[in-house]
Coordinates of C-alpha atoms in Angstrom, one line a residue:
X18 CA -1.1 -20.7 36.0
X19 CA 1.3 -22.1 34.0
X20 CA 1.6 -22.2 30.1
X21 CA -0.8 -25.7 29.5
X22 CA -2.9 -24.8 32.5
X23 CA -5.4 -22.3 30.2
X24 CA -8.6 -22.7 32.6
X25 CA -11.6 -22.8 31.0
X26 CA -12.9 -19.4 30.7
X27 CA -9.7 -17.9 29.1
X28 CA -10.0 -20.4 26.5
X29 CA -11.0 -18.4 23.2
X30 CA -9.9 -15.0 24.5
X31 CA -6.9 -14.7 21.6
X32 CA -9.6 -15.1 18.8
X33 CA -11.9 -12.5 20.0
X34 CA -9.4 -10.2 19.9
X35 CA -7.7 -11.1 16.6
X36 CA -11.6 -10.7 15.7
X37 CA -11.8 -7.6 17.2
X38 CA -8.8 -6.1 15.9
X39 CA -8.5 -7.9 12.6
X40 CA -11.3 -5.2 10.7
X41 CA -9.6 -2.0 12.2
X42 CA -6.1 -3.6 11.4
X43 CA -7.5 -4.0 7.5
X44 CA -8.6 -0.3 7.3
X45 CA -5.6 1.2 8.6
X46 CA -3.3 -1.0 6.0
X47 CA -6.0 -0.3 3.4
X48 CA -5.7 3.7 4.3
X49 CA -1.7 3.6 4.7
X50 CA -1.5 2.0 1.3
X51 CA -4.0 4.3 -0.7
X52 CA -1.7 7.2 1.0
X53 CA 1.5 5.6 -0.6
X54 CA -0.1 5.1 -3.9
X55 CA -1.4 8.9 -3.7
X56 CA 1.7 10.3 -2.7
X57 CA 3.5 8.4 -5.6
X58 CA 1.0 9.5 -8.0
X59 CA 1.1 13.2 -7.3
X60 CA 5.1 13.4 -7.9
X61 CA 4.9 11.3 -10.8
X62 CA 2.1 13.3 -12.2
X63 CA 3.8 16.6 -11.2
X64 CA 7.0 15.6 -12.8
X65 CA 4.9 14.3 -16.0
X66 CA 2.4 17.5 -15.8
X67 CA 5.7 19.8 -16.6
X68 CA 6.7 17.8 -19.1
X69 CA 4.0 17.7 -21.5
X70 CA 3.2 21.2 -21.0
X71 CA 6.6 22.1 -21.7
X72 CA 6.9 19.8 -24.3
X73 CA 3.5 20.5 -26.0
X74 CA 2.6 24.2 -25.2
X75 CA 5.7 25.7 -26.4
X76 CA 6.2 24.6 -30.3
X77 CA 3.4 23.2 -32.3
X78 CA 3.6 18.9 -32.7
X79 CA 5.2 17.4 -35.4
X80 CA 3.0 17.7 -38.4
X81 CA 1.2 20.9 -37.3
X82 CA 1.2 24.2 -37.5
X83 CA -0.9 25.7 -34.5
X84 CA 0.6 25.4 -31.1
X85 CA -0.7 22.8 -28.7
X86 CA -3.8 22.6 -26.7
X87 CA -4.7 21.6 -23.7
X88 CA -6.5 18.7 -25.3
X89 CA -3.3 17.4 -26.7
X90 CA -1.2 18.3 -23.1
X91 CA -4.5 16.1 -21.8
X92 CA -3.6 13.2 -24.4
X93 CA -0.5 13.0 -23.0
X94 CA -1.2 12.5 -19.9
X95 CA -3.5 10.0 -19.9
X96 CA -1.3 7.7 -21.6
X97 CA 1.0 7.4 -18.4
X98 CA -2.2 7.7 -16.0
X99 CA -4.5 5.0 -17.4
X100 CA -5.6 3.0 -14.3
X101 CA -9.2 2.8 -13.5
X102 CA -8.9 5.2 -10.4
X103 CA -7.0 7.6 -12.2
X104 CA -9.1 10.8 -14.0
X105 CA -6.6 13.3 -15.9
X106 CA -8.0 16.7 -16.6
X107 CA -6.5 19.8 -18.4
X108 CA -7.1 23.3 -18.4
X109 CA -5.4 26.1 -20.3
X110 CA -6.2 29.7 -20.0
X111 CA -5.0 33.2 -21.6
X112 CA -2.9 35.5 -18.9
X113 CA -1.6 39.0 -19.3
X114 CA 1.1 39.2 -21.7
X115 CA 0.2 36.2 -24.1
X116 CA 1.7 33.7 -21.3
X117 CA -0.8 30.4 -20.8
X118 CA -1.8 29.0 -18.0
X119 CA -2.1 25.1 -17.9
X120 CA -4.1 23.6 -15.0
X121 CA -3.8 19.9 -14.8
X122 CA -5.7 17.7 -12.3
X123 CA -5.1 14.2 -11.4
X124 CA -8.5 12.9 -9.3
X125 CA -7.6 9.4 -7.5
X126 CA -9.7 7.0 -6.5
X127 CA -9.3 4.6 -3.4
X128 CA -8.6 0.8 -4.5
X129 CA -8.8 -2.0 -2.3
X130 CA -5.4 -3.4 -3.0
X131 CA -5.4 -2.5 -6.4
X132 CA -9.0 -3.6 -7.0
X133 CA -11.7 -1.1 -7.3
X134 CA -14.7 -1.0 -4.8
X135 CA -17.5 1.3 -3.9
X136 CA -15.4 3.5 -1.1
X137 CA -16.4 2.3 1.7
X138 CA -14.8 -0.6 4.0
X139 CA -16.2 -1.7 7.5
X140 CA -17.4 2.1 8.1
X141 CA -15.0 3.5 6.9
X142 CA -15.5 6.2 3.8
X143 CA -12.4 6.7 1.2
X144 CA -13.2 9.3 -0.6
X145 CA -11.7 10.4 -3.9
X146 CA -8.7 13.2 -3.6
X147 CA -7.5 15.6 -6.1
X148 CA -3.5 17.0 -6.9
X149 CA -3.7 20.4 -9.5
X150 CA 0.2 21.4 -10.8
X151 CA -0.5 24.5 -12.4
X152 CA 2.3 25.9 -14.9
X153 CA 2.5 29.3 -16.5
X154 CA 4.4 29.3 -20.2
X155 CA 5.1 31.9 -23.1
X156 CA 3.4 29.5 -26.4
X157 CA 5.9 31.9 -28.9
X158 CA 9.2 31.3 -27.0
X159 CA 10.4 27.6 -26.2
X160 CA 11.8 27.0 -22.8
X161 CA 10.2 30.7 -21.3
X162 CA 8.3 29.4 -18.0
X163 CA 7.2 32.0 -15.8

């Protein structure tokens, strides 16, 4: 046959296909996209994590004269990770030798394209991933990580 000679029972086939297709092609862009936001998140949060902790565990804030909690380390944090799928949590805890122990966790949340939505898209389950950067710091001597 040639290219205007469709007969009639091939006529149709390219849209049941593209019909076919088009709801797996939309979760795998949906899945790569959430990956790229993820990954771009965790070394931003990473990067961010250190900071505060080194900023705000090691001296006490301007204005105070106890050192820093975790609470303020937790402040911080969520001022740079504010978006509605983004959950900032911080931990501190005493170790051996007076050194502390921050824990922070970033939990993220699957968006649809930047829109929230209940997780779920033609089948398919997104659930919501966690990163923890965990960093170990002497509180009486500024810049002492361990």
């Amino acid at each position: 046959m040639g290219i205007a000679g469709h007969t009639r029972s091939e006529r149709g086939q390219m849209t049941v296909e593209m019909a076919v297709a088009m709801p797996v092609l939309i979760a795998v862009a949906l899945l790569a996209v959430n990956a790229l936001l993820y990954v771009g998140d965790c070394a931003a949060f990473d990067r961010l994590s250190r900071q505060a902790v080194c900023a705000y565990a090691t001296s006490p804030p301007y204005g105070k004269t106890t050192l820093a909690s975790a609470g303020d380390v937790e402040a911080e944090l969520r001022r740079s990770f504010s978006a509605d799928n983004q959950e900032v949590n911080v931990n501190a805890e005493q170790c051996a030798g007076g050194y502390v122990r921050f824990s922070a966790t970033l939990k993220f949340a699957p968006t649809l394209f930047g829109r929230s939505f209940s997780g779920r898209v033609f089948g398919v389950e997104l659930p919501s991933v966690s990163h923890t950067a965990t960093i170990t710091v002497d509180p009486y001597r500024p810049g002492v990580i361990v």
